[in-house]
Tab-separated table of C-alpha atoms and ligand atoms in Angstrom:
chain	number	residue	atom	x	y	z
A	1	MET	CA	-112.766	111.447	-72.050
A	2	ARG	CA	-116.345	113.132	-71.939
A	3	LEU	CA	-116.394	115.627	-69.699
A	4	LEU	CA	-119.573	117.588	-67.518
A	5	VAL	CA	-118.636	121.393	-67.064
A	6	LEU	CA	-121.797	122.910	-64.667
A	7	SER	CA	-121.183	126.719	-63.721
A	8	ASP	CA	-122.754	129.191	-61.722
A	9	VAL	CA	-125.651	126.215	-59.395
A	10	HIS	CA	-126.608	129.240	-57.547
A	11	ALA	CA	-127.462	126.454	-54.705
A	12	ASN	CA	-130.384	125.735	-57.810
A	13	LEU	CA	-131.625	122.673	-56.393
A	14	GLU	CA	-133.914	122.670	-58.691
A	15	ALA	CA	-132.305	123.742	-61.836
A	16	ALA	CA	-129.248	121.189	-60.568
A	17	GLN	CA	-131.482	118.199	-60.836
A	18	ALA	CA	-133.040	118.577	-64.197
A	19	CYS	CA	-128.977	118.702	-65.304
A	20	LEU	CA	-127.725	115.774	-64.172
A	21	GLU	CA	-130.751	114.066	-64.831
A	22	ALA	CA	-130.411	115.262	-68.413
A	23	ALA	CA	-126.930	115.192	-68.955
A	24	PRO	CA	-125.967	111.480	-71.419
A	25	ALA	CA	-122.139	109.812	-70.464
A	26	TYR	CA	-119.573	111.460	-68.384
A	27	ASP	CA	-116.655	110.582	-67.572
A	28	ALA	CA	-115.760	113.316	-64.889
A	29	ALA	CA	-117.311	116.308	-63.805
A	30	VAL	CA	-116.460	119.825	-62.522
A	31	ASN	CA	-117.674	122.154	-61.104
A	32	LEU	CA	-115.826	126.336	-62.366
A	33	GLY	CA	-117.689	127.920	-59.364
A	34	ASP	CA	-120.445	129.659	-57.529
A	35	LEU	CA	-122.040	127.052	-55.990
A	36	VAL	CA	-123.529	129.182	-53.276
A	37	GLY	CA	-125.096	132.630	-53.024
A	38	TYR	CA	-128.746	133.355	-53.942
A	39	GLY	CA	-129.934	130.632	-53.886
A	40	ALA	CA	-131.983	128.961	-51.108
A	41	SER	CA	-130.453	124.503	-51.202
A	42	PRO	CA	-126.407	125.413	-50.525
A	43	ASN	CA	-126.812	122.875	-48.103
A	44	GLU	CA	-128.161	120.313	-50.934
A	45	VAL	CA	-126.173	122.090	-53.428
A	46	LEU	CA	-122.952	121.189	-52.121
A	47	ALA	CA	-124.108	117.337	-50.978
A	48	GLN	CA	-124.415	116.807	-53.691
A	49	PHE	CA	-121.696	118.502	-55.517
A	50	GLU	CA	-118.899	117.663	-53.332
A	51	LYS	CA	-119.099	114.210	-54.134
A	52	LEU	CA	-120.874	114.886	-57.567
A	53	CYS	CA	-117.271	117.390	-59.130
A	54	ARG	CA	-113.620	115.030	-59.645
A	55	TRP	CA	-112.674	119.106	-60.139
A	56	HIS	CA	-113.812	122.768	-58.229
A	57	VAL	CA	-113.137	125.848	-58.493
A	58	ARG	CA	-113.810	128.245	-56.277
A	59	GLY	CA	-116.095	131.396	-57.504
A	60	ASN	CA	-116.744	134.422	-56.246
A	61	HIS	CA	-120.245	133.842	-53.954
A	62	ASP	CA	-117.685	130.459	-53.217
A	63	ALA	CA	-114.702	133.231	-51.468
A	64	ALA	CA	-116.630	135.856	-50.367
A	65	VAL	CA	-119.261	132.929	-48.290
A	66	ALA	CA	-116.624	130.825	-47.130
A	67	GLY	CA	-114.664	134.658	-46.196
A	68	HIS	CA	-111.870	134.355	-47.786
A	69	THR	CA	-112.763	137.816	-49.741
A	70	SER	CA	-115.455	140.782	-48.004
A	71	LEU	CA	-119.337	141.419	-49.165
A	72	GLU	CA	-118.077	145.306	-49.372
A	73	THR	CA	-118.033	145.220	-53.544
A	74	PHE	CA	-121.558	142.634	-53.756
A	75	ASN	CA	-125.147	144.812	-54.427
A	76	PRO	CA	-126.871	145.166	-51.467
A	77	VAL	CA	-128.114	142.113	-53.021
A	78	ALA	CA	-126.041	140.150	-53.060
A	79	ALA	CA	-124.805	140.785	-50.001
A	80	VAL	CA	-127.572	139.042	-48.291
A	81	ALA	CA	-127.944	136.056	-49.402
A	82	ALA	CA	-124.422	135.693	-48.608
A	83	GLN	CA	-125.056	136.987	-45.087
A	84	TRP	CA	-127.303	134.257	-45.487
A	85	THR	CA	-126.004	131.601	-46.982
A	86	ARG	CA	-122.932	131.395	-44.825
A	87	GLU	CA	-125.113	130.652	-41.820
A	88	ALA	CA	-127.434	128.385	-43.535
A	89	LEU	CA	-124.375	126.387	-44.439
A	90	SER	CA	-123.621	123.580	-41.708
A	91	ALA	CA	-120.254	123.390	-40.506
A	92	ALA	CA	-119.216	121.145	-42.425
A	93	HIS	CA	-119.708	122.599	-46.342
A	94	LEU	CA	-118.673	125.811	-45.178
A	95	GLN	CA	-115.840	124.239	-44.493
A	96	TRP	CA	-114.936	122.133	-47.901
A	97	LEU	CA	-116.548	125.437	-49.494
A	98	ARG	CA	-113.676	126.659	-47.401
A	99	GLU	CA	-110.737	125.277	-48.991
A	100	VAL	CA	-112.132	124.662	-52.784
A	101	PRO	CA	-108.822	126.204	-55.255
A	102	ALA	CA	-109.571	129.681	-56.557
A	103	GLY	CA	-108.812	129.161	-60.050
A	104	PRO	CA	-106.795	129.314	-62.721
A	105	ARG	CA	-106.603	125.167	-62.939
A	106	ARG	CA	-104.583	123.099	-65.072
A	107	LEU	CA	-106.912	119.469	-64.631
A	108	PRO	CA	-104.825	115.938	-64.897
A	109	GLY	CA	-105.896	114.028	-67.801
A	110	LEU	CA	-106.767	117.124	-69.887
A	111	LYS	CA	-104.015	119.338	-71.620
A	112	GLY	CA	-104.250	122.211	-73.245
A	113	LEU	CA	-108.115	123.136	-71.115
A	114	LEU	CA	-107.276	126.171	-68.695
A	115	PHE	CA	-110.948	126.246	-66.360
A	116	VAL	CA	-111.556	129.398	-64.423
A	117	HIS	CA	-114.137	131.344	-62.584
A	118	GLY	CA	-114.286	135.034	-64.292
A	119	SER	CA	-111.445	134.993	-66.016
A	120	PRO	CA	-107.682	133.543	-65.917
A	121	PHE	CA	-107.156	136.647	-65.498
A	122	GLY	CA	-108.649	136.869	-62.053
A	123	GLU	CA	-112.041	134.885	-59.911
A	124	ASP	CA	-114.786	138.079	-60.527
A	125	GLU	CA	-113.585	138.842	-64.143
A	126	TYR	CA	-116.439	139.667	-66.249
A	127	LEU	CA	-115.767	138.375	-70.471
A	128	VAL	CA	-118.387	140.198	-71.837
A	129	GLU	CA	-116.795	141.844	-74.962
A	130	PRO	CA	-114.824	140.439	-78.415
A	131	GLN	CA	-112.054	142.381	-77.449
A	132	GLN	CA	-111.460	141.557	-74.358
A	133	ALA	CA	-112.192	138.172	-74.514
A	134	GLY	CA	-109.816	137.855	-77.635
A	135	LEU	CA	-106.724	140.386	-75.831
A	136	THR	CA	-107.202	136.881	-73.150
A	137	LEU	CA	-107.255	134.310	-75.476
A	138	MET	CA	-103.906	135.561	-76.862
A	139	ARG	CA	-102.723	136.277	-74.165
A	140	ILE	CA	-103.327	132.052	-72.610
A	141	LYS	CA	-101.675	129.077	-73.266
A	142	ALA	CA	-104.377	126.335	-74.227
A	143	LEU	CA	-106.974	125.104	-76.560
A	144	ALA	CA	-109.516	126.224	-74.968
A	145	ALA	CA	-110.654	128.340	-71.010
A	146	PHE	CA	-113.163	126.900	-69.816
A	147	PHE	CA	-115.110	130.357	-67.400
A	148	GLY	CA	-118.253	130.327	-66.321
A	149	HIS	CA	-119.423	134.413	-63.802
A	150	THR	CA	-121.377	135.484	-66.445
A	151	HIS	CA	-123.994	133.070	-66.862
A	152	LEU	CA	-123.671	133.897	-70.549
A	153	GLN	CA	-124.445	130.507	-72.169
A	154	GLY	CA	-121.771	130.462	-75.058
A	155	GLY	CA	-118.295	132.147	-75.580
A	156	PHE	CA	-115.423	133.042	-78.221
A	157	SER	CA	-113.343	131.764	-80.400
A	158	LEU	CA	-109.460	133.342	-81.311
A	159	GLU	CA	-108.503	133.393	-85.061
A	160	GLY	CA	-105.542	134.662	-86.042
A	161	SER	CA	-106.488	138.014	-84.849
A	162	MET	CA	-109.692	137.347	-84.802
A	163	CYS	CA	-112.216	137.536	-82.289
A	164	ALA	CA	-116.071	136.582	-82.438
A	165	GLU	CA	-119.186	136.082	-79.647
A	166	LEU	CA	-120.311	131.958	-79.691
A	167	LEU	CA	-123.695	131.958	-79.373
A	168	PRO	CA	-125.297	128.310	-79.472
A	169	ASN	CA	-127.789	128.151	-82.589
A	170	LEU	CA	-131.310	127.105	-79.485
A	171	GLU	CA	-133.774	128.277	-80.028
A	172	LEU	CA	-135.686	129.829	-76.839
A	173	GLY	CA	-138.380	127.525	-75.497
A	174	ASN	CA	-140.006	125.952	-73.011
A	175	GLY	CA	-138.764	121.749	-74.402
A	176	ALA	CA	-134.992	120.458	-74.034
A	177	ASP	CA	-132.715	122.379	-76.257
A	178	SER	CA	-128.705	120.914	-77.217
A	179	CYS	CA	-126.729	121.923	-80.070
A	180	GLU	CA	-123.023	120.481	-80.777
A	181	LEU	CA	-119.596	123.225	-81.895
A	182	LYS	CA	-116.264	121.698	-83.009
A	183	LEU	CA	-113.450	123.025	-81.795
A	184	ASP	CA	-111.526	123.783	-85.285
A	185	PRO	CA	-107.547	123.038	-82.970
A	186	LYS	CA	-105.948	126.379	-84.838
A	187	ALA	CA	-108.178	129.086	-82.255
A	188	ARG	CA	-108.124	128.572	-79.103
A	189	TYR	CA	-111.750	129.614	-77.438
A	190	LEU	CA	-113.086	129.890	-74.131
A	191	ILE	CA	-115.999	129.256	-73.443
A	192	ASN	CA	-119.039	129.206	-71.003
A	193	PRO	CA	-121.078	126.225	-70.128
A	194	GLY	CA	-123.845	129.311	-68.703
A	195	SER	CA	-125.299	128.910	-65.272
A	196	VAL	CA	-127.443	125.953	-64.369
A	197	GLY	CA	-128.679	127.876	-61.437
A	198	GLN	CA	-129.424	131.650	-61.852
A	199	PRO	CA	-129.331	132.422	-65.878
A	200	ARG	CA	-129.088	136.241	-67.349
A	201	ASP	CA	-129.202	135.202	-71.021
A	202	GLY	CA	-133.348	135.874	-71.682
A	203	ASP	CA	-133.131	132.103	-71.215
A	204	TRP	CA	-134.969	130.798	-68.322
A	205	ARG	CA	-134.759	126.524	-68.309
A	206	ALA	CA	-130.967	126.063	-66.652
A	207	ALA	CA	-127.113	125.755	-68.680
A	208	PHE	CA	-124.544	123.520	-68.892
A	209	ALA	CA	-122.253	122.190	-71.548
A	210	LEU	CA	-120.602	118.839	-72.439
A	211	TYR	CA	-116.736	118.681	-73.742
A	212	ASP	CA	-115.064	115.510	-75.651
A	213	THR	CA	-111.151	116.113	-75.588
A	214	GLU	CA	-111.461	113.449	-78.769
A	215	SER	CA	-113.281	115.327	-80.943
A	216	PRO	CA	-113.168	117.689	-80.092
A	217	GLN	CA	-116.363	119.102	-79.309
A	218	VAL	CA	-118.441	121.133	-76.983
A	219	THR	CA	-122.780	120.153	-76.820
A	220	PHE	CA	-124.499	122.589	-74.666
A	221	TYR	CA	-128.156	121.935	-73.460
A	222	ARG	CA	-130.432	123.721	-72.168
A	223	VAL	CA	-133.200	121.699	-70.089
A	224	PRO	CA	-136.720	122.574	-67.935
A	225	TYR	CA	-136.665	122.425	-64.464
A	226	ASP	CA	-138.798	123.306	-61.256
A	227	LEU	CA	-139.529	126.589	-61.397
A	228	ALA	CA	-142.379	127.851	-59.326
A	229	ARG	CA	-140.109	124.634	-56.481
A	230	SER	CA	-137.105	126.818	-56.868
A	231	GLN	CA	-139.023	130.175	-56.336
A	232	GLN	CA	-141.118	129.048	-53.624
A	233	ARG	CA	-137.906	127.951	-51.448
A	234	ILE	CA	-136.512	131.518	-52.020
A	235	ARG	CA	-138.777	133.299	-50.287
A	236	SER	CA	-139.878	131.346	-47.657
A	237	ALA	CA	-135.510	131.379	-46.255
A	238	GLY	CA	-137.364	135.389	-46.395
A	239	LEU	CA	-134.373	136.139	-48.893
A	240	PRO	CA	-135.187	138.786	-51.933
A	241	GLU	CA	-137.840	138.557	-53.619
A	242	ARG	CA	-136.006	138.993	-56.362
A	243	LEU	CA	-134.010	136.271	-56.479
A	244	ALA	CA	-136.686	135.051	-57.077
A	245	SER	CA	-138.383	136.603	-59.511
A	246	ARG	CA	-135.733	136.953	-62.341
A	247	LEU	CA	-135.782	132.910	-62.108
A	248	ALA	CA	-138.466	132.797	-64.514
A	249	PHE	CA	-137.174	135.953	-67.099
A	250	GLY	CA	-133.960	134.151	-67.091
A	251	ARG	CA	-132.441	137.459	-66.153
B	1	ZN	ZN1	-122.463	133.490	-60.293
């Protein structure tokens, strides 16, 4: 199966559209959470993704907007955006968001794989350090766990007791780019497709990944999108300026 893996869209419609236009042929799509929050197009993004993805995992922003968790743990900018999103969403989209299951999820036909938002042990846990990632990989029974939340494309691999960071071999630029990573069946992996709508790895381009279960192999993608339009929507909505400006830097 060729699985399209999308995470952290954050209501950025222009970035989502660019990813879908650039995506290769796939059999099914999975969303790793945070469809909403930060960006200004939550209804448009949900209208598209509710149908597009066969499976969804709830993100911490989805949970907060849906009212499952409190906004107290959010920084002020994120809390303002979550509150705005809650008011902007149609009743039907808000109801749909409330029903998105929390991870970790195992999915039919995708044996040996785990799908989470933050980590297999918490939707709000940030996996950023190899040591922490290694301990996580030792505790799970899966070839790979797909995760998001950090908005950093790549992930980690564990072979024996050695955990290494996976950095996609992509050059910074303004064009589209992609690179492949073959998985070694003797190793274990945490794979982050990167953030569609608010990358934080210093690359402004929208990020996603394709996983081919046959090879098995991951292809990481970066694609340019209509950044100016996305920023203009955030400003017109009256959301905090930082949410618009940061998109240009991928921070
Ligand atoms: Zn996020």
